[in-house]
Amino acid sequence: MAESQREQKIGIAGASTTGTLALTAAAMFPEITLTIAMTPSDFVWQGFMQGKKDGCKEWPVEGESLFSYAGKPLPYMPFCYQHPDYWHCIAAESKRTGDMVNSRKLFDDSEAAHPIEPEEYIPVENIHGKLLLIGAEDDVLWDAARYIHRMEKRLAEKPHECEVETAVYAHGTHFVSRREC
């Protein structure tokens, strides 16, 4: 068989924001037949920047989606906190809990303030091939376990062509790794 006639397989993987990106891409491109998403969200967030601005290390970009396609922003769920309150929320939670990546309050408050619109969800039912979703209940960055459970429910309710496997651990944090004592 000629090289050009062989079946071509494409996979995509990501963790956290890139896990959300992997899901978004796989939902848009049927040629992706393996999708691995660790600690993803099930919807697109408002865009954000990292660096240094007014004493903040991260801030939302007003009117910007986290992802775009063909030069157009994808529908997104906005953060309820804008600059500089966005970073102040993260810093206060990190200080309160002693965990340097604790931003769950920011994400939970944002979802409570702005119920997710249908077009902001990632249409995971459009994903082809194999789909692996991994998360942990003790994720303090965002509620990846809840997002994964919503995707399971969505896939149970909608026709789809993917073979899904989920792994939601009690412990593993946002990085789904063994916590050292």
PDB file of C-alpha atoms in Angstrom:
ATOM      1  CA  MET A   1       0.000   0.000   0.000  1.00  0.00           C
ATOM      2  CA  ALA A   2       1.330   3.418  -0.905  1.00  0.00           C
ATOM      3  CA  GLU A   3       2.165   5.791   1.970  1.00  0.00           C
ATOM      4  CA  SER A   4      -0.559   8.220   0.859  1.00  0.00           C
ATOM      5  CA  GLN A   5      -3.202   5.458   1.013  1.00  0.00           C
ATOM      6  CA  ARG A   6      -2.574   4.468   4.630  1.00  0.00           C
ATOM      7  CA  GLU A   7      -5.107   5.503   7.214  1.00  0.00           C
ATOM      8  CA  GLN A   8      -3.923   8.642   8.920  1.00  0.00           C
ATOM      9  CA  LYS A   9      -4.656   8.998  12.624  1.00  0.00           C
ATOM     10  CA  ILE A  10      -4.527  12.257  14.527  1.00  0.00           C
ATOM     11  CA  GLY A  11      -4.604  12.613  18.286  1.00  0.00           C
ATOM     12  CA  ILE A  12      -4.639  15.613  20.586  1.00  0.00           C
ATOM     13  CA  ALA A  13      -3.951  15.920  24.293  1.00  0.00           C
ATOM     14  CA  GLY A  14      -3.849  18.691  26.842  1.00  0.00           C
ATOM     15  CA  ALA A  15      -4.135  19.519  30.516  1.00  0.00           C
ATOM     16  CA  SER A  16      -6.056  22.349  32.163  1.00  0.00           C
ATOM     17  CA  THR A  17      -6.600  25.137  29.612  1.00  0.00           C
ATOM     18  CA  THR A  18      -4.951  23.062  26.879  1.00  0.00           C
ATOM     19  CA  GLY A  19      -7.253  20.173  27.860  1.00  0.00           C
ATOM     20  CA  THR A  20     -10.173  22.496  27.152  1.00  0.00           C
ATOM     21  CA  LEU A  21      -8.484  23.438  23.868  1.00  0.00           C
ATOM     22  CA  ALA A  22      -8.062  19.740  22.975  1.00  0.00           C
ATOM     23  CA  LEU A  23     -11.800  19.165  23.488  1.00  0.00           C
ATOM     24  CA  THR A  24     -12.689  22.276  21.491  1.00  0.00           C
ATOM     25  CA  ALA A  25     -10.461  21.258  18.565  1.00  0.00           C
ATOM     26  CA  ALA A  26     -11.678  17.648  18.578  1.00  0.00           C
ATOM     27  CA  ALA A  27     -15.302  18.822  18.552  1.00  0.00           C
ATOM     28  CA  MET A  28     -14.551  20.912  15.445  1.00  0.00           C
ATOM     29  CA  PHE A  29     -12.321  18.528  13.473  1.00  0.00           C
ATOM     30  CA  PRO A  30     -13.647  14.990  12.894  1.00  0.00           C
ATOM     31  CA  GLU A  31     -10.245  13.819  11.661  1.00  0.00           C
ATOM     32  CA  ILE A  32      -9.040  13.910  15.281  1.00  0.00           C
ATOM     33  CA  THR A  33      -9.705  10.369  16.506  1.00  0.00           C
ATOM     34  CA  LEU A  34      -7.979  10.373  19.892  1.00  0.00           C
ATOM     35  CA  THR A  35      -8.610  13.099  22.452  1.00  0.00           C
ATOM     36  CA  ILE A  36      -7.072  13.125  25.919  1.00  0.00           C
ATOM     37  CA  ALA A  37      -8.172  15.955  28.197  1.00  0.00           C
ATOM     38  CA  MET A  38      -6.809  16.206  31.716  1.00  0.00           C
ATOM     39  CA  THR A  39      -8.641  18.583  34.070  1.00  0.00           C
ATOM     40  CA  PRO A  40     -10.531  20.391  31.286  1.00  0.00           C
ATOM     41  CA  SER A  41     -13.538  22.639  31.544  1.00  0.00           C
ATOM     42  CA  ASP A  42     -16.602  21.738  29.486  1.00  0.00           C
ATOM     43  CA  PHE A  43     -17.086  25.251  28.161  1.00  0.00           C
ATOM     44  CA  VAL A  44     -14.990  28.090  26.764  1.00  0.00           C
ATOM     45  CA  TRP A  45     -13.883  30.800  29.188  1.00  0.00           C
ATOM     46  CA  GLN A  46     -13.184  34.471  28.705  1.00  0.00           C
ATOM     47  CA  GLY A  47      -9.635  35.083  27.523  1.00  0.00           C
ATOM     48  CA  PHE A  48      -6.912  36.050  29.967  1.00  0.00           C
ATOM     49  CA  MET A  49      -3.315  37.216  29.938  1.00  0.00           C
ATOM     50  CA  GLN A  50      -0.384  36.383  32.179  1.00  0.00           C
ATOM     51  CA  GLY A  51       2.543  38.621  32.996  1.00  0.00           C
ATOM     52  CA  LYS A  52       2.727  41.768  35.081  1.00  0.00           C
ATOM     53  CA  LYS A  53       0.062  44.454  35.073  1.00  0.00           C
ATOM     54  CA  ASP A  54      -0.694  46.779  37.974  1.00  0.00           C
ATOM     55  CA  GLY A  55       0.794  44.285  40.442  1.00  0.00           C
ATOM     56  CA  CYS A  56      -1.245  41.399  39.013  1.00  0.00           C
ATOM     57  CA  LYS A  57       0.177  38.211  37.469  1.00  0.00           C
ATOM     58  CA  GLU A  58      -2.975  37.364  35.499  1.00  0.00           C
ATOM     59  CA  TRP A  59      -5.982  39.312  34.262  1.00  0.00           C
ATOM     60  CA  PRO A  60      -9.012  38.787  32.010  1.00  0.00           C
ATOM     61  CA  VAL A  61      -9.071  40.401  28.591  1.00  0.00           C
ATOM     62  CA  GLU A  62     -12.285  42.353  28.234  1.00  0.00           C
ATOM     63  CA  GLY A  63     -14.460  41.178  25.349  1.00  0.00           C
ATOM     64  CA  GLU A  64     -12.080  38.347  24.365  1.00  0.00           C
ATOM     65  CA  SER A  65     -12.723  34.623  24.148  1.00  0.00           C
ATOM     66  CA  LEU A  66     -10.099  32.148  25.286  1.00  0.00           C
ATOM     67  CA  PHE A  67     -10.236  30.558  21.802  1.00  0.00           C
ATOM     68  CA  SER A  68     -10.974  31.668  18.271  1.00  0.00           C
ATOM     69  CA  TYR A  69     -11.330  29.874  14.957  1.00  0.00           C
ATOM     70  CA  ALA A  70     -10.882  31.328  11.478  1.00  0.00           C
ATOM     71  CA  GLY A  71     -10.327  34.746  13.028  1.00  0.00           C
ATOM     72  CA  LYS A  72     -13.604  34.707  14.963  1.00  0.00           C
ATOM     73  CA  PRO A  73     -13.909  34.360  18.745  1.00  0.00           C
ATOM     74  CA  LEU A  74     -15.775  31.330  20.036  1.00  0.00           C
ATOM     75  CA  PRO A  75     -18.695  32.030  22.390  1.00  0.00           C
ATOM     76  CA  TYR A  76     -17.431  32.160  25.966  1.00  0.00           C
ATOM     77  CA  MET A  77     -18.497  32.396  29.584  1.00  0.00           C
ATOM     78  CA  PRO A  78     -17.253  35.694  31.058  1.00  0.00           C
ATOM     79  CA  PHE A  79     -15.492  36.015  34.383  1.00  0.00           C
ATOM     80  CA  CYS A  80     -17.494  37.812  37.053  1.00  0.00           C
ATOM     81  CA  TYR A  81     -14.347  39.590  38.252  1.00  0.00           C
ATOM     82  CA  GLN A  82     -12.443  41.950  35.995  1.00  0.00           C
ATOM     83  CA  HIS A  83      -9.038  43.558  36.411  1.00  0.00           C
ATOM     84  CA  PRO A  84      -7.704  43.947  39.113  1.00  0.00           C
ATOM     85  CA  ASP A  85     -10.386  42.137  41.198  1.00  0.00           C
ATOM     86  CA  TYR A  86      -9.790  38.953  39.182  1.00  0.00           C
ATOM     87  CA  TRP A  87      -6.211  38.633  40.444  1.00  0.00           C
ATOM     88  CA  HIS A  88      -7.108  39.835  43.939  1.00  0.00           C
ATOM     89  CA  CYS A  89      -9.642  36.978  44.206  1.00  0.00           C
ATOM     90  CA  ILE A  90      -7.007  34.399  43.219  1.00  0.00           C
ATOM     91  CA  ALA A  91      -4.373  35.903  45.533  1.00  0.00           C
ATOM     92  CA  ALA A  92      -6.762  36.004  48.510  1.00  0.00           C
ATOM     93  CA  GLU A  93      -7.849  32.373  48.039  1.00  0.00           C
ATOM     94  CA  SER A  94      -4.265  31.225  47.579  1.00  0.00           C
ATOM     95  CA  LYS A  95      -3.239  33.013  50.771  1.00  0.00           C
ATOM     96  CA  ARG A  96      -6.269  31.744  52.704  1.00  0.00           C
ATOM     97  CA  THR A  97      -5.698  28.105  51.714  1.00  0.00           C
ATOM     98  CA  GLY A  98      -1.907  28.083  51.402  1.00  0.00           C
ATOM     99  CA  ASP A  99      -2.240  26.669  47.879  1.00  0.00           C
ATOM    100  CA  MET A 100      -0.506  28.740  45.194  1.00  0.00           C
ATOM    101  CA  VAL A 101      -2.953  27.718  42.440  1.00  0.00           C
ATOM    102  CA  ASN A 102      -6.240  28.133  44.287  1.00  0.00           C
ATOM    103  CA  SER A 103      -8.574  29.970  41.939  1.00  0.00           C
ATOM    104  CA  ARG A 104     -11.668  27.798  42.290  1.00  0.00           C
ATOM    105  CA  LYS A 105     -13.664  30.622  43.904  1.00  0.00           C
ATOM    106  CA  LEU A 106     -13.082  32.770  40.807  1.00  0.00           C
ATOM    107  CA  PHE A 107     -14.419  30.059  38.507  1.00  0.00           C
ATOM    108  CA  ASP A 108     -17.307  28.985  40.772  1.00  0.00           C
ATOM    109  CA  ASP A 109     -18.385  32.604  41.340  1.00  0.00           C
ATOM    110  CA  SER A 110     -18.217  33.300  37.594  1.00  0.00           C
ATOM    111  CA  GLU A 111     -20.428  30.337  36.760  1.00  0.00           C
ATOM    112  CA  ALA A 112     -22.895  31.316  39.518  1.00  0.00           C
ATOM    113  CA  ALA A 113     -23.053  34.900  38.210  1.00  0.00           C
ATOM    114  CA  HIS A 114     -23.417  33.887  34.560  1.00  0.00           C
ATOM    115  CA  PRO A 115     -25.164  30.563  33.987  1.00  0.00           C
ATOM    116  CA  ILE A 116     -23.481  28.964  31.002  1.00  0.00           C
ATOM    117  CA  GLU A 117     -25.279  29.537  27.718  1.00  0.00           C
ATOM    118  CA  PRO A 118     -25.711  26.510  25.409  1.00  0.00           C
ATOM    119  CA  GLU A 119     -23.352  27.938  22.771  1.00  0.00           C
ATOM    120  CA  GLU A 120     -20.591  28.375  25.391  1.00  0.00           C
ATOM    121  CA  TYR A 121     -20.453  24.628  26.089  1.00  0.00           C
ATOM    122  CA  ILE A 122     -18.021  22.529  24.068  1.00  0.00           C
ATOM    123  CA  PRO A 123     -20.131  20.178  21.883  1.00  0.00           C
ATOM    124  CA  VAL A 124     -18.316  17.031  23.031  1.00  0.00           C
ATOM    125  CA  GLU A 125     -20.922  14.929  21.241  1.00  0.00           C
ATOM    126  CA  ASN A 126     -19.200  15.985  17.982  1.00  0.00           C
ATOM    127  CA  ILE A 127     -15.926  14.311  19.005  1.00  0.00           C
ATOM    128  CA  HIS A 128     -14.968  11.197  17.022  1.00  0.00           C
ATOM    129  CA  GLY A 129     -12.859   8.217  18.023  1.00  0.00           C
ATOM    130  CA  LYS A 130     -11.636   7.773  21.567  1.00  0.00           C
ATOM    131  CA  LEU A 131     -12.110  10.372  24.279  1.00  0.00           C
ATOM    132  CA  LEU A 132     -10.376  10.172  27.657  1.00  0.00           C
ATOM    133  CA  LEU A 133     -11.339  12.668  30.373  1.00  0.00           C
ATOM    134  CA  ILE A 134      -9.249  12.802  33.564  1.00  0.00           C
ATOM    135  CA  GLY A 135      -9.787  14.913  36.668  1.00  0.00           C
ATOM    136  CA  ALA A 136      -9.774  14.994  40.459  1.00  0.00           C
ATOM    137  CA  GLU A 137     -12.369  15.907  43.064  1.00  0.00           C
ATOM    138  CA  ASP A 138      -9.800  17.912  45.062  1.00  0.00           C
ATOM    139  CA  ASP A 139      -8.912  20.205  42.150  1.00  0.00           C
ATOM    140  CA  VAL A 140      -8.556  23.692  43.664  1.00  0.00           C
ATOM    141  CA  LEU A 141      -7.946  25.551  40.406  1.00  0.00           C
ATOM    142  CA  TRP A 142     -11.415  24.809  39.007  1.00  0.00           C
ATOM    143  CA  ASP A 143     -14.067  22.121  39.414  1.00  0.00           C
ATOM    144  CA  ALA A 144     -12.789  19.719  36.760  1.00  0.00           C
ATOM    145  CA  ALA A 145     -14.692  16.798  38.321  1.00  0.00           C
ATOM    146  CA  ARG A 146     -18.020  18.624  37.922  1.00  0.00           C
ATOM    147  CA  TYR A 147     -17.144  19.596  34.346  1.00  0.00           C
ATOM    148  CA  ILE A 148     -16.279  15.979  33.493  1.00  0.00           C
ATOM    149  CA  HIS A 149     -19.517  14.721  35.061  1.00  0.00           C
ATOM    150  CA  ARG A 150     -21.486  17.256  32.989  1.00  0.00           C
ATOM    151  CA  MET A 151     -19.750  15.982  29.850  1.00  0.00           C
ATOM    152  CA  GLU A 152     -20.653  12.398  30.805  1.00  0.00           C
ATOM    153  CA  LYS A 153     -24.285  13.491  31.201  1.00  0.00           C
ATOM    154  CA  ARG A 154     -24.219  15.373  27.893  1.00  0.00           C
ATOM    155  CA  LEU A 155     -22.833  12.319  26.099  1.00  0.00           C
ATOM    156  CA  ALA A 156     -25.460  10.074  27.742  1.00  0.00           C
ATOM    157  CA  GLU A 157     -28.224  12.376  26.475  1.00  0.00           C
ATOM    158  CA  LYS A 158     -26.977  13.130  22.958  1.00  0.00           C
ATOM    159  CA  PRO A 159     -26.074  10.852  20.063  1.00  0.00           C
ATOM    160  CA  HIS A 160     -22.330  10.698  19.510  1.00  0.00           C
ATOM    161  CA  GLU A 161     -19.648   8.683  17.759  1.00  0.00           C
ATOM    162  CA  CYS A 162     -16.948   8.702  20.411  1.00  0.00           C
ATOM    163  CA  GLU A 163     -15.881   5.978  22.781  1.00  0.00           C
ATOM    164  CA  VAL A 164     -15.554   7.814  26.085  1.00  0.00           C
ATOM    165  CA  GLU A 165     -13.660   6.821  29.195  1.00  0.00           C
ATOM    166  CA  THR A 166     -13.541   8.978  32.297  1.00  0.00           C
ATOM    167  CA  ALA A 167     -11.317   8.821  35.342  1.00  0.00           C
ATOM    168  CA  VAL A 168     -12.211  11.149  38.203  1.00  0.00           C
ATOM    169  CA  TYR A 169     -10.041  10.549  41.243  1.00  0.00           C
ATOM    170  CA  ALA A 170     -10.762  11.653  44.809  1.00  0.00           C
ATOM    171  CA  HIS A 171      -7.227  12.998  45.100  1.00  0.00           C
ATOM    172  CA  GLY A 172      -4.876  14.256  42.431  1.00  0.00           C
ATOM    173  CA  THR A 173      -5.284  18.048  42.417  1.00  0.00           C
ATOM    174  CA  HIS A 174      -5.424  20.046  39.195  1.00  0.00           C
ATOM    175  CA  PHE A 175      -2.328  18.289  37.930  1.00  0.00           C
ATOM    176  CA  VAL A 176      -3.746  14.783  38.528  1.00  0.00           C
ATOM    177  CA  SER A 177      -0.588  13.658  40.233  1.00  0.00           C
ATOM    178  CA  ARG A 178       0.288  11.950  43.453  1.00  0.00           C
ATOM    179  CA  ARG A 179       0.514  14.383  46.305  1.00  0.00           C
ATOM    180  CA  GLU A 180       3.812  14.109  48.161  1.00  0.00           C
ATOM    181  CA  CYS A 181       3.622  14.008  51.970  1.00  0.00           C
TER     182      CYS A 181
END
